[in-house]
């Protein structure tokens, strides 16, 4: 069991797009003085490089070779989004939210060859401990041994609303309906793929954040850590349907 003086060594946060994984993960990591590691950016990096090199999202062999050979560095950065991603030394952080990446990343990440290469690198980071790692398969596949697992969720409409607000703030011309359709499509691909699909680990705390602010989610999770209770039944909301 853990306590504020002995927090869990490794924290795994999974959930669908815009459920709050990055925001919650970053704040928890800052609070605990842990490394924050967003595994999604690695899949996005491979999707971007594939797009650049004209590798189709269904070419498992070339995508696997790309994921195995490229050197990806994910470094903390002072400015939002608070990380920098380098591929063979080149900064590609700016490219990871491009619509081309958004449209292909789920197909690219479904290939076992791609997942094997990236999962291995993620496990290496996880083994160092004192880490908050976020993604889709962290509590189930990458760090099943993590002492504290969280599954964040929210309705597709609320998640699309959050993404839409972010895109609006960045001045990107896109409709709410298009964002909702993209969110639903990615949910579907991520949760139905054969290898490491998005699913809640049985021992993960489930939090439905549809009607919760970020502060409320953080307070709830810190409360769970303080109580030393990893019990899934202590989570807010029920299991995903
Ligand atoms: O931020 P958002 O939740 O929208 O996406 P992300 O975490 O950056 O992940 C982008 C995509 O990468 C996801 O839709 C998944 O297809 C894939 N991914 C994955 O398969 N496994 C992970 N551990 C992380 C991301
Ligand atoms: O990493 P993921 O895609 O799961 O989500 P995120 O990027 O952390 O959150 C998406 C957006 O929703 C951010 O702008 C958050 O500030 C916002 N958010 C929110 O308004 N309320 C929450 N309970 C969680 C996130």
Coordinates of N, CA and C and ligand atoms in Angstrom, one line a residue:
X1 N 0.8 -1.2 0.0 CA 0.0 0.0 0.0 C 0.9 1.2 0.0
X2 N 0.3 2.3 -0.5 CA 1.1 3.6 -0.5 C 0.4 4.7 0.2
X3 N 1.1 5.8 0.3 CA 0.6 6.9 1.1 C 1.3 8.2 0.4
X4 N 0.9 9.4 0.9 CA 1.6 10.6 0.3 C 3.1 10.5 0.5
X5 N 3.6 9.8 1.5 CA 5.1 9.7 1.7 C 5.7 8.5 0.8
X6 N 4.8 7.6 0.5 CA 5.3 6.5 -0.4 C 4.3 6.3 -1.5
X7 N 4.3 7.2 -2.5 CA 3.3 7.1 -3.6 C 3.7 5.9 -4.5
X8 N 2.7 5.4 -5.3 CA 3.0 4.3 -6.2 C 4.2 4.6 -7.1
X9 N 5.0 3.6 -7.3 CA 6.2 3.8 -8.2 C 5.9 4.1 -9.6
X10 N 4.9 3.5 -10.1 CA 4.5 3.7 -11.5 C 3.0 3.9 -11.6
X11 N 2.6 4.9 -12.4 CA 1.2 5.2 -12.6 C 0.9 5.1 -14.1
X12 N -0.2 4.3 -14.4 CA -0.6 4.0 -15.7 C -1.9 4.7 -16.0
X13 N -2.0 5.5 -17.0 CA -3.3 6.2 -17.3 C -3.7 5.9 -18.7
X14 N -4.9 5.2 -18.9 CA -5.4 4.9 -20.2 C -6.8 5.5 -20.4
X15 N -7.2 5.6 -21.7 CA -8.5 6.1 -22.0 C -8.6 6.6 -23.4
X16 N -9.8 6.9 -23.9 CA -10.0 7.3 -25.2 C -9.5 8.8 -25.4
X17 N -9.5 9.2 -26.7 CA -9.1 10.6 -27.0 C -9.9 11.6 -26.2
X18 N -9.1 12.6 -25.7 CA -9.7 13.8 -25.0 C -10.4 13.4 -23.7
X19 N -10.1 12.3 -23.1 CA -10.6 11.9 -21.8 C -9.9 12.7 -20.7
X20 N -8.8 13.3 -21.1 CA -8.0 14.1 -20.1 C -6.7 13.4 -19.6
X21 N -6.3 12.4 -20.3 CA -5.1 11.7 -19.9 C -3.9 12.6 -19.8
X22 N -3.6 13.4 -20.8 CA -2.4 14.3 -20.8 C -2.5 15.3 -19.7
X23 N -3.6 16.0 -19.6 CA -3.7 17.1 -18.6 C -3.6 16.5 -17.2
X24 N -4.3 15.4 -17.0 CA -4.3 14.8 -15.7 C -2.9 14.2 -15.4
X25 N -2.4 13.5 -16.4 CA -1.0 12.9 -16.2 C 0.0 13.9 -15.9
X26 N 0.0 15.0 -16.6 CA 1.1 16.0 -16.4 C 1.0 16.6 -15.0
X27 N -0.3 16.8 -14.6 CA -0.4 17.4 -13.3 C -0.1 16.5 -12.1
X28 N -0.5 15.2 -12.3 CA -0.1 14.2 -11.3 C 1.4 14.1 -11.2
X29 N 2.1 14.1 -12.4 CA 3.5 13.9 -12.4 C 4.2 15.1 -11.8
X30 N 3.7 16.3 -12.0 CA 4.3 17.5 -11.4 C 4.1 17.4 -9.9
X31 N 2.9 17.0 -9.5 CA 2.6 16.9 -8.1 C 3.6 16.0 -7.3
X32 N 3.8 14.8 -8.0 CA 4.6 13.8 -7.3 C 6.1 13.9 -7.6
X33 N 6.5 14.8 -8.6 CA 7.9 14.9 -9.0 C 8.3 13.8 -9.8
X34 N 7.4 13.2 -10.6 CA 7.6 12.0 -11.5 C 7.8 12.5 -12.9
X35 N 8.4 11.6 -13.7 CA 8.5 11.8 -15.1 C 7.2 11.6 -15.7
X36 N 6.8 12.5 -16.7 CA 5.5 12.4 -17.4 C 5.9 11.8 -18.8
X37 N 5.2 10.7 -19.2 CA 5.6 10.2 -20.5 C 4.3 9.8 -21.3
X38 N 4.1 10.5 -22.4 CA 2.9 10.4 -23.2 C 3.3 9.5 -24.4
X39 N 2.8 8.2 -24.3 CA 3.2 7.2 -25.4 C 2.5 7.5 -26.7
X40 N 1.4 8.3 -26.7 CA 0.7 8.6 -27.9 C 1.6 9.4 -28.9
X41 N 2.5 10.2 -28.4 CA 3.3 11.0 -29.3 C 4.2 10.1 -30.1
X42 N 4.6 8.9 -29.6 CA 5.5 8.0 -30.3 C 4.7 7.4 -31.5
X43 N 3.4 7.1 -31.3 CA 2.6 6.5 -32.4 C 2.4 7.7 -33.4
X44 N 2.2 8.9 -32.9 CA 2.0 10.0 -33.8 C 3.2 10.3 -34.6
X45 N 4.4 10.2 -34.0 CA 5.6 10.4 -34.7 C 5.8 9.4 -35.9
X46 N 5.5 8.1 -35.6 CA 5.6 7.1 -36.7 C 4.6 7.4 -37.8
X47 N 3.4 7.8 -37.4 CA 2.4 8.1 -38.4 C 2.8 9.3 -39.3
X48 N 3.4 10.3 -38.6 CA 3.9 11.5 -39.4 C 5.0 11.1 -40.3
X49 N 6.0 10.4 -39.8 CA 7.2 10.0 -40.7 C 6.7 9.2 -41.9
X50 N 5.7 8.3 -41.6 CA 5.2 7.4 -42.7 C 4.5 8.3 -43.7
X51 N 3.8 9.3 -43.3 CA 3.1 10.2 -44.2 C 4.2 10.9 -45.1
X52 N 5.2 11.4 -44.4 CA 6.3 12.1 -45.1 C 7.0 11.2 -46.1
X53 N 7.1 10.0 -45.8 CA 7.9 9.1 -46.6 C 7.0 8.3 -47.6
X54 N 5.7 8.7 -47.6 CA 4.7 8.1 -48.5 C 4.6 6.6 -48.3
X55 N 4.7 6.2 -47.0 CA 4.4 4.8 -46.7 C 2.9 4.7 -46.3
X56 N 2.2 3.8 -47.0 CA 0.7 3.8 -46.8 C 0.4 3.2 -45.4
X57 N -0.7 3.6 -44.7 CA -1.0 3.1 -43.4 C -1.2 1.6 -43.3
X58 N -1.4 0.9 -44.4 CA -1.6 -0.5 -44.3 C -0.3 -1.3 -44.7
X59 N 0.8 -0.6 -44.8 CA 2.0 -1.4 -45.2 C 2.8 -1.8 -43.9
X60 N 2.3 -2.9 -43.3 CA 2.8 -3.3 -42.0 C 4.3 -3.5 -42.0
X61 N 4.9 -4.0 -43.1 CA 6.3 -4.3 -43.1 C 7.2 -3.1 -43.0
X62 N 6.8 -2.1 -43.9 CA 7.6 -0.9 -43.9 C 7.4 0.0 -42.7
X63 N 6.2 -0.1 -42.2 CA 5.9 0.7 -40.9 C 6.7 0.1 -39.8
X64 N 6.7 -1.2 -39.7 CA 7.4 -1.9 -38.6 C 8.9 -1.6 -38.7
X65 N 9.5 -1.6 -39.9 CA 10.9 -1.3 -40.1 C 11.2 0.2 -39.7
X66 N 10.2 1.0 -40.0 CA 10.4 2.5 -39.7 C 10.4 2.6 -38.1
X67 N 9.4 2.0 -37.5 CA 9.3 2.1 -36.0 C 10.6 1.5 -35.3
X68 N 11.1 0.4 -35.9 CA 12.3 -0.2 -35.3 C 13.6 0.6 -35.5
X69 N 13.7 1.3 -36.6 CA 14.9 1.9 -36.9 C 15.0 3.4 -36.5
X70 N 13.9 4.1 -36.4 CA 13.9 5.5 -36.1 C 14.3 5.7 -34.6
X71 N 15.1 6.7 -34.3 CA 15.4 7.0 -33.0 C 14.5 8.1 -32.5
X72 N 13.6 7.8 -31.6 CA 12.6 8.8 -31.1 C 13.0 9.2 -29.7
X73 N 13.1 10.5 -29.5 CA 13.4 11.1 -28.1 C 12.3 11.9 -27.7
X74 N 11.7 11.7 -26.6 CA 10.6 12.5 -26.0 C 11.2 13.2 -24.8
X75 N 11.3 14.6 -24.9 CA 12.0 15.3 -23.9 C 11.0 16.3 -23.3
X76 N 11.2 16.6 -22.0 CA 10.4 17.6 -21.3 C 10.7 19.0 -21.9
X77 N 9.7 19.9 -22.0 CA 10.0 21.2 -22.5 C 9.2 22.2 -21.6
X78 N 9.7 23.4 -21.4 CA 9.1 24.4 -20.5 C 7.8 24.9 -21.1
X79 N 7.6 25.1 -22.4 CA 6.4 25.7 -23.0 C 5.4 24.6 -23.3
X80 N 4.1 24.9 -23.4 CA 3.1 24.0 -23.9 C 3.5 23.5 -25.3
X81 N 3.3 22.3 -25.7 CA 2.7 21.2 -24.9 C 3.6 20.5 -23.9
X82 N 4.7 21.2 -23.5 CA 5.6 20.6 -22.4 C 6.3 19.4 -22.8
X83 N 6.4 19.1 -24.1 CA 7.3 18.0 -24.5 C 7.9 18.4 -25.9
X84 N 9.0 17.8 -26.2 CA 9.5 18.0 -27.6 C 9.8 16.6 -28.0
X85 N 9.5 16.3 -29.3 CA 9.7 15.0 -29.9 C 10.7 15.1 -31.0
X86 N 11.8 14.3 -30.9 CA 12.8 14.4 -32.0 C 12.9 13.0 -32.6
X87 N 12.9 13.0 -34.0 CA 13.1 11.8 -34.7 C 14.4 11.9 -35.4
X88 N 15.3 11.0 -35.0 CA 16.7 11.0 -35.5 C 17.3 12.4 -35.3
X89 N 17.0 13.1 -34.2 CA 17.5 14.4 -33.9 C 16.8 15.6 -34.4
X90 N 15.8 15.3 -35.3 CA 15.0 16.5 -35.9 C 13.7 16.7 -35.0
X91 N 13.5 18.0 -34.7 CA 12.3 18.3 -33.9 C 11.0 18.2 -34.7
X92 N 10.1 17.3 -34.4 CA 8.9 17.1 -35.2 C 7.6 17.4 -34.3
X93 N 7.8 18.0 -33.2 CA 6.7 18.3 -32.2 C 5.6 19.0 -32.9
X94 N 5.9 19.9 -33.8 CA 4.9 20.8 -34.5 C 4.0 19.9 -35.3
X95 N 4.5 18.8 -35.8 CA 3.7 18.0 -36.8 C 2.8 17.0 -36.2
X96 N 2.8 16.8 -34.9 CA 2.1 15.6 -34.4 C 0.6 15.8 -34.3
X97 N 0.1 17.0 -34.4 CA -1.3 17.2 -34.3 C -1.9 17.6 -35.7
X98 N -1.1 17.4 -36.7 CA -1.7 17.7 -38.1 C -2.8 16.7 -38.4
X99 N -3.8 17.2 -39.2 CA -5.0 16.4 -39.5 C -4.5 15.1 -40.2
X100 N -3.5 15.1 -41.0 CA -3.0 13.9 -41.7 C -2.6 12.8 -40.6
X101 N -2.0 13.3 -39.5 CA -1.6 12.4 -38.5 C -2.8 11.8 -37.8
X102 N -3.7 12.8 -37.4 CA -5.0 12.4 -36.7 C -5.7 11.3 -37.5
X103 N -5.7 11.5 -38.8 CA -6.5 10.6 -39.7 C -5.8 9.2 -39.8
X104 N -4.5 9.1 -39.7 CA -3.9 7.8 -40.0 C -3.3 7.1 -38.7
X105 N -3.2 7.8 -37.6 CA -2.4 7.3 -36.5 C -3.0 6.0 -35.9
X106 N -4.4 5.9 -35.9 CA -5.0 4.6 -35.4 C -4.7 3.4 -36.3
X107 N -4.7 3.6 -37.6 CA -4.4 2.5 -38.5 C -2.9 2.1 -38.4
X108 N -2.0 3.1 -38.3 CA -0.6 2.9 -38.2 C -0.3 2.1 -36.9
X109 N -1.0 2.5 -35.8 CA -0.7 2.0 -34.5 C -1.3 0.6 -34.3
X110 N -2.2 0.2 -35.2 CA -2.8 -1.2 -35.1 C -1.9 -2.3 -35.4
X111 N -0.8 -2.0 -36.2 CA 0.1 -3.1 -36.6 C 1.0 -3.6 -35.5
X112 N 0.9 -5.0 -35.3 CA 1.7 -5.6 -34.2 C 3.2 -5.2 -34.4
X113 N 3.7 -5.1 -35.6 CA 5.1 -4.8 -35.9 C 5.5 -3.4 -35.3
X114 N 4.6 -2.4 -35.5 CA 4.8 -1.1 -34.9 C 4.7 -1.1 -33.4
X115 N 3.7 -1.8 -32.9 CA 3.5 -1.8 -31.4 C 4.7 -2.5 -30.7
X116 N 5.2 -3.6 -31.3 CA 6.3 -4.3 -30.7 C 7.5 -3.4 -30.5
X117 N 7.8 -2.6 -31.5 CA 8.9 -1.7 -31.5 C 8.8 -0.6 -30.4
X118 N 7.6 0.0 -30.4 CA 7.4 1.1 -29.5 C 7.2 0.7 -28.0
X119 N 6.5 -0.5 -27.9 CA 6.2 -1.0 -26.5 C 7.5 -1.3 -25.8
X120 N 8.5 -1.8 -26.6 CA 9.8 -2.1 -26.0 C 10.4 -0.9 -25.4
X121 N 10.4 0.2 -26.2 CA 11.0 1.5 -25.7 C 10.3 2.0 -24.5
X122 N 8.9 1.9 -24.5 CA 8.1 2.4 -23.4 C 8.4 1.6 -22.1
X123 N 8.6 0.3 -22.3 CA 8.9 -0.5 -21.1 C 10.2 -0.1 -20.4
X124 N 11.1 0.2 -21.3 CA 12.5 0.6 -20.8 C 12.3 1.9 -19.9
X125 N 11.5 2.8 -20.3 CA 11.2 4.0 -19.5 C 10.5 3.6 -18.2
X126 N 9.5 2.7 -18.4 CA 8.7 2.3 -17.2 C 9.5 1.7 -16.1
X127 N 10.5 0.9 -16.5 CA 11.3 0.1 -15.6 C 12.1 1.0 -14.6
X128 N 12.3 2.3 -15.1 CA 13.1 3.2 -14.2 C 12.3 3.7 -13.0
X129 N 10.9 3.5 -13.1 CA 10.0 3.9 -12.0 C 9.8 5.4 -11.9
X130 N 9.1 5.9 -10.9 CA 8.8 7.3 -10.7 C 8.3 7.9 -12.1
X131 N 7.3 7.2 -12.6 CA 6.8 7.7 -14.0 C 5.3 7.7 -14.0
X132 N 4.7 8.7 -14.7 CA 3.3 8.6 -15.0 C 3.2 8.4 -16.5
X133 N 2.8 7.3 -16.9 CA 2.8 7.0 -18.4 C 1.3 6.9 -18.9
X134 N 1.0 7.6 -20.0 CA -0.3 7.6 -20.5 C -0.4 7.1 -21.9
X135 N -1.6 6.5 -22.2 CA -1.7 5.9 -23.6 C -3.1 5.2 -23.7
X136 N -3.0 4.0 -24.3 CA -4.2 3.2 -24.5 C -4.0 1.8 -23.9
X137 N -2.8 1.3 -23.8 CA -2.5 -0.1 -23.3 C -1.5 -0.1 -22.2
X138 N -1.4 1.0 -21.5 CA -0.3 1.1 -20.5 C -0.6 0.1 -19.3
X139 N -1.8 0.2 -18.8 CA -2.1 -0.7 -17.6 C -2.3 -2.1 -18.0
X140 N -2.6 -2.4 -19.3 CA -2.9 -3.8 -19.7 C -1.6 -4.5 -20.3
X141 N -0.8 -3.8 -21.1 CA 0.3 -4.4 -21.8 C 1.7 -3.8 -21.5
X142 N 1.8 -2.5 -21.5 CA 3.1 -1.9 -21.4 C 3.6 -2.1 -19.9
X143 N 2.8 -1.7 -18.9 CA 3.2 -1.8 -17.5 C 2.1 -2.5 -16.7
X144 N 1.8 -3.7 -17.0 CA 0.7 -4.4 -16.3 C 1.1 -4.4 -14.8
X145 N 2.3 -4.3 -14.5 CA 2.8 -4.3 -13.0 C 2.6 -3.0 -12.3
X146 N 2.2 -1.9 -13.0 CA 2.0 -0.6 -12.4 C 1.1 -0.7 -11.2
X147 N 1.6 0.0 -10.1 CA 0.9 -0.1 -8.9 C -0.4 0.7 -8.8
X148 N -0.5 1.7 -9.7 CA -1.7 2.6 -9.6 C -2.2 2.8 -11.1
X149 N -3.4 2.3 -11.4 CA -3.9 2.3 -12.8 C -5.2 3.1 -12.8
X150 N -5.3 3.9 -13.8 CA -6.5 4.8 -14.0 C -7.0 4.6 -15.4
X151 N -8.3 4.5 -15.5 CA -8.9 4.5 -16.8 C -9.9 5.7 -16.9
X152 N -9.5 6.8 -17.7 CA -10.3 8.0 -17.8 C -11.3 7.8 -18.9
X153 N -12.5 8.3 -18.8 CA -13.5 8.2 -19.8 C -14.3 9.5 -19.8
X154 N -15.1 9.7 -20.9 CA -16.1 10.7 -21.0 C -17.0 10.4 -22.2
X155 N -18.1 11.0 -22.3 CA -19.0 10.7 -23.5 C -18.3 11.2 -24.7
X156 N -18.5 10.6 -25.9 CA -17.9 11.0 -27.1 C -18.2 12.5 -27.4
X157 N -19.5 12.9 -27.1 CA -19.9 14.3 -27.4 C -19.0 15.3 -26.5
X158 N -18.8 15.0 -25.3 CA -18.0 15.8 -24.4 C -16.6 15.9 -24.8
X159 N -16.1 14.7 -25.2 CA -14.7 14.7 -25.7 C -14.5 15.5 -27.0
X160 N -15.5 15.3 -27.9 CA -15.4 16.1 -29.1 C -15.5 17.6 -28.8
X161 N -16.3 18.0 -27.8 CA -16.4 19.4 -27.4 C -15.1 19.9 -26.9
X162 N -14.4 19.1 -26.1 CA -13.1 19.5 -25.6 C -12.1 19.7 -26.8
X163 N -12.0 18.7 -27.7 CA -11.1 18.9 -28.8 C -11.4 20.0 -29.7
X164 N -12.7 20.2 -29.9 CA -13.2 21.3 -30.8 C -12.8 22.7 -30.2
X165 N -12.9 22.8 -28.8 CA -12.6 24.0 -28.2 C -11.1 24.3 -28.3
X166 N -10.3 23.2 -28.3 CA -8.8 23.4 -28.4 C -8.5 23.9 -29.9
X167 N -9.2 23.3 -30.8 CA -8.9 23.6 -32.3 C -9.4 25.0 -32.5
X168 N -10.5 25.4 -32.0 CA -11.0 26.8 -32.1 C -10.0 27.8 -31.5
X169 N -9.5 27.5 -30.4 CA -8.5 28.4 -29.7 C -7.3 28.5 -30.6
X170 N -6.9 27.5 -31.3 CA -5.8 27.6 -32.2 C -6.1 28.2 -33.5
X171 N -7.4 28.5 -33.7 CA -7.8 29.2 -35.0 C -7.9 28.2 -36.1
X172 N -8.1 26.9 -35.8 CA -8.2 26.0 -37.0 C -9.7 25.8 -37.4
X173 N -9.9 26.0 -38.7 CA -11.3 25.9 -39.2 C -11.8 24.5 -39.3
X174 N -12.6 24.1 -38.4 CA -13.1 22.7 -38.4 C -14.5 22.7 -37.7
X175 N -15.4 21.8 -38.2 CA -16.7 21.8 -37.6 C -16.8 20.8 -36.4
X176 N -17.7 21.1 -35.5 CA -17.8 20.2 -34.3 C -18.2 18.8 -34.8
X177 N -19.0 18.7 -35.9 CA -19.5 17.4 -36.4 C -18.3 16.6 -36.9
X178 N -17.3 17.3 -37.6 CA -16.1 16.6 -38.1 C -15.3 16.1 -37.0
X179 N -15.1 16.9 -35.9 CA -14.3 16.5 -34.8 C -15.0 15.3 -34.1
X180 N -16.3 15.3 -33.9 CA -17.0 14.2 -33.3 C -16.8 12.9 -34.1
X181 N -16.9 13.0 -35.4 CA -16.8 11.9 -36.3 C -15.4 11.3 -36.2
X182 N -14.4 12.2 -36.1 CA -13.0 11.7 -36.0 C -12.7 11.0 -34.7
X183 N -13.3 11.6 -33.6 CA -13.2 11.0 -32.3 C -13.8 9.6 -32.3
X184 N -15.0 9.5 -32.8 CA -15.7 8.2 -32.9 C -14.9 7.1 -33.7
X185 N -14.4 7.6 -34.8 CA -13.6 6.7 -35.7 C -12.4 6.1 -35.0
X186 N -11.7 7.0 -34.3 CA -10.5 6.6 -33.6 C -10.8 5.7 -32.4
X187 N -11.9 6.0 -31.7 CA -12.4 5.2 -30.6 C -12.6 3.7 -31.1
X188 N -13.3 3.7 -32.3 CA -13.7 2.4 -32.8 C -12.4 1.6 -33.2
X189 N -11.5 2.2 -33.9 CA -10.3 1.5 -34.4 C -9.4 1.1 -33.2
X190 N -9.3 2.0 -32.2 CA -8.4 1.7 -31.1 C -9.0 0.6 -30.2
X191 N -10.3 0.5 -30.1 CA -10.9 -0.5 -29.2 C -11.2 -1.8 -29.8
X192 N -11.1 -1.9 -31.2 CA -11.5 -3.1 -31.8 C -10.2 -3.8 -32.5
X193 N -9.1 -3.1 -32.4 CA -7.9 -3.8 -33.0 C -7.5 -5.1 -32.2
X194 N -6.8 -6.0 -32.9 CA -6.5 -7.3 -32.3 C -5.4 -7.1 -31.2
X195 N -4.4 -6.3 -31.5 CA -3.2 -6.2 -30.6 C -3.4 -5.1 -29.7
X196 N -3.3 -5.3 -28.4 CA -3.4 -4.3 -27.4 C -4.5 -3.3 -27.6
X197 N -5.7 -3.7 -27.7 CA -6.8 -2.7 -27.9 C -7.0 -1.9 -26.6
X198 N -7.6 -0.7 -26.8 CA -8.0 0.1 -25.7 C -9.0 -0.6 -24.9
X199 N -8.7 -0.9 -23.7 CA -9.6 -1.6 -22.8 C -9.2 -1.3 -21.3
X200 N -10.2 -1.3 -20.4 CA -9.9 -1.0 -19.0 C -9.2 -2.2 -18.4
X201 N -8.1 -2.1 -17.7 CA -7.5 -3.2 -17.0 C -8.4 -3.4 -15.8
X202 N -8.6 -4.7 -15.4 CA -9.6 -5.0 -14.3 C -9.2 -4.3 -13.0
X203 N -7.9 -4.0 -12.8 CA -7.6 -3.4 -11.5 C -7.4 -1.9 -11.7
X204 N -7.9 -1.3 -12.8 CA -7.8 0.2 -12.9 C -9.0 0.9 -12.3
X205 N -8.7 2.1 -11.7 CA -9.8 2.9 -11.2 C -10.5 3.6 -12.4
X206 N -11.8 3.5 -12.5 CA -12.5 4.0 -13.6 C -13.1 5.4 -13.2
X207 N -12.8 6.4 -14.0 CA -13.3 7.7 -13.7 C -14.0 8.3 -14.9
X208 N -15.3 8.5 -14.8 CA -16.1 9.1 -15.9 C -16.0 10.6 -15.7
X209 N -15.3 11.3 -16.5 CA -15.0 12.7 -16.3 C -16.0 13.6 -17.1
X210 N -17.0 13.0 -17.6 CA -18.0 13.8 -18.5 C -18.4 15.1 -17.8
X211 N -18.7 15.0 -16.5 CA -19.2 16.2 -15.8 C -18.2 16.6 -14.7
X212 N -16.9 16.3 -14.8 CA -15.9 16.7 -13.8 C -14.9 17.6 -14.4
X213 N -14.5 18.6 -13.6 CA -13.4 19.5 -14.0 C -12.1 18.8 -13.8
X214 N -11.0 19.3 -14.4 CA -9.7 18.7 -14.2 C -9.4 18.7 -12.8
X215 N -9.7 19.8 -12.0 CA -9.3 19.8 -10.6 C -10.0 18.7 -9.9
X216 N -11.3 18.5 -10.2 CA -12.0 17.4 -9.5 C -11.4 16.0 -9.8
X217 N -11.0 15.8 -11.0 CA -10.4 14.5 -11.4 C -9.1 14.3 -10.6
X218 N -8.3 15.4 -10.6 CA -7.0 15.3 -9.8 C -7.2 15.1 -8.3
X219 N -8.2 15.8 -7.8 CA -8.5 15.7 -6.4 C -8.9 14.3 -6.0
X220 N -9.7 13.7 -6.9 CA -10.2 12.3 -6.7 C -9.0 11.3 -6.7
X221 N -8.1 11.5 -7.7 CA -7.0 10.5 -7.8 C -6.0 10.7 -6.6
X222 N -5.8 11.9 -6.2 CA -4.9 12.1 -5.1 C -5.5 11.6 -3.8
X223 N -6.8 11.7 -3.7 CA -7.5 11.1 -2.6 C -7.3 9.6 -2.6
X224 N -7.4 9.0 -3.7 CA -7.2 7.5 -3.8 C -5.8 7.1 -3.4
X225 N -4.8 8.0 -3.8 CA -3.4 7.7 -3.5 C -3.2 7.9 -2.0
X226 N -3.8 8.9 -1.4 CA -3.7 9.2 0.0 C -4.3 8.1 0.8
X227 N -5.4 7.6 0.3 CA -6.1 6.5 1.1 C -5.3 5.2 0.9
X228 N -4.4 5.2 0.0 CA -3.7 3.9 -0.3 C -4.5 2.9 -0.9
X229 N -5.6 3.3 -1.6 CA -6.5 2.3 -2.1 C -6.5 2.3 -3.6
X230 N -6.1 1.1 -4.2 CA -6.2 1.0 -5.6 C -7.5 0.4 -6.1
X231 N -8.4 0.2 -5.1 CA -9.6 -0.5 -5.5 C -10.4 0.2 -6.6
X232 N -10.7 -0.6 -7.7 CA -11.5 0.0 -8.8 C -12.8 0.4 -8.3
X233 N -13.4 -0.2 -7.3 CA -14.7 0.2 -6.9 C -14.7 1.6 -6.3
X234 N -13.5 2.1 -5.9 CA -13.5 3.5 -5.3 C -13.6 4.5 -6.4
X235 N -13.5 4.2 -7.6 CA -13.5 5.1 -8.7 C -14.9 5.7 -8.9
X236 N -14.9 6.9 -9.5 CA -16.2 7.5 -9.8 C -16.8 6.9 -11.1
X237 N -18.1 6.7 -11.1 CA -18.7 6.1 -12.3 C -18.6 4.6 -12.3
X238 N -19.2 4.0 -13.3 CA -19.1 2.6 -13.5 C -18.1 2.2 -14.6
X239 N -18.1 0.9 -14.9 CA -17.2 0.5 -16.0 C -17.7 1.0 -17.3
X240 N -16.8 1.0 -18.3 CA -17.2 1.4 -19.7 C -18.2 0.4 -20.2
X241 N -19.1 0.9 -21.0 CA -20.2 0.0 -21.5 C -19.6 -0.7 -22.7
Ligands
LIG1 O1 -4.4 12.7 -27.2 P1 -5.2 11.6 -27.8 O2 -5.9 10.7 -26.8 O3 -6.2 12.1 -28.8 O4 -4.3 10.7 -28.7 P2 -2.8 10.1 -28.4 O5 -2.8 9.6 -26.9 O6 -1.8 11.1 -28.8 O7 -2.8 8.8 -29.3 C1 -2.9 8.9 -30.7 C2 -3.2 7.5 -31.2 O8 -2.0 6.7 -30.9 C3 -4.3 6.8 -30.5 O9 -5.6 7.1 -31.1 C4 -4.0 5.3 -30.7 O10 -4.3 4.8 -32.0 C5 -2.4 5.3 -30.6 N1 -1.9 4.9 -29.3 C6 -1.8 3.6 -29.1 O11 -2.3 2.8 -29.9 N2 -1.3 3.1 -27.9 C7 -0.8 4.0 -27.0 N3 -0.3 3.5 -25.9 C8 -0.9 5.4 -27.2 C9 -1.5 5.8 -28.4
LIG2 O1 -4.7 13.4 -23.4 P1 -6.2 13.3 -23.8 O2 -6.4 13.3 -25.3 O3 -6.9 12.1 -23.1 O4 -6.9 14.6 -23.2 P2 -6.3 16.0 -22.9 O5 -5.5 16.5 -24.0 O6 -5.7 16.0 -21.5 O7 -7.7 16.9 -22.7 C1 -8.4 17.4 -23.8 C2 -8.9 18.8 -23.4 O8 -10.0 18.6 -22.5 C3 -7.9 19.7 -22.7 O9 -8.1 21.0 -23.2 C4 -8.4 19.7 -21.2 O10 -8.1 20.9 -20.6 C5 -9.9 19.4 -21.4 N1 -10.4 18.7 -20.2 C6 -11.5 19.2 -19.5 O11 -11.9 20.3 -19.9 N2 -12.0 18.6 -18.4 C7 -11.6 17.4 -18.0 N3 -12.1 16.8 -17.0 C8 -10.5 16.9 -18.7 C9 -9.9 17.5 -19.8

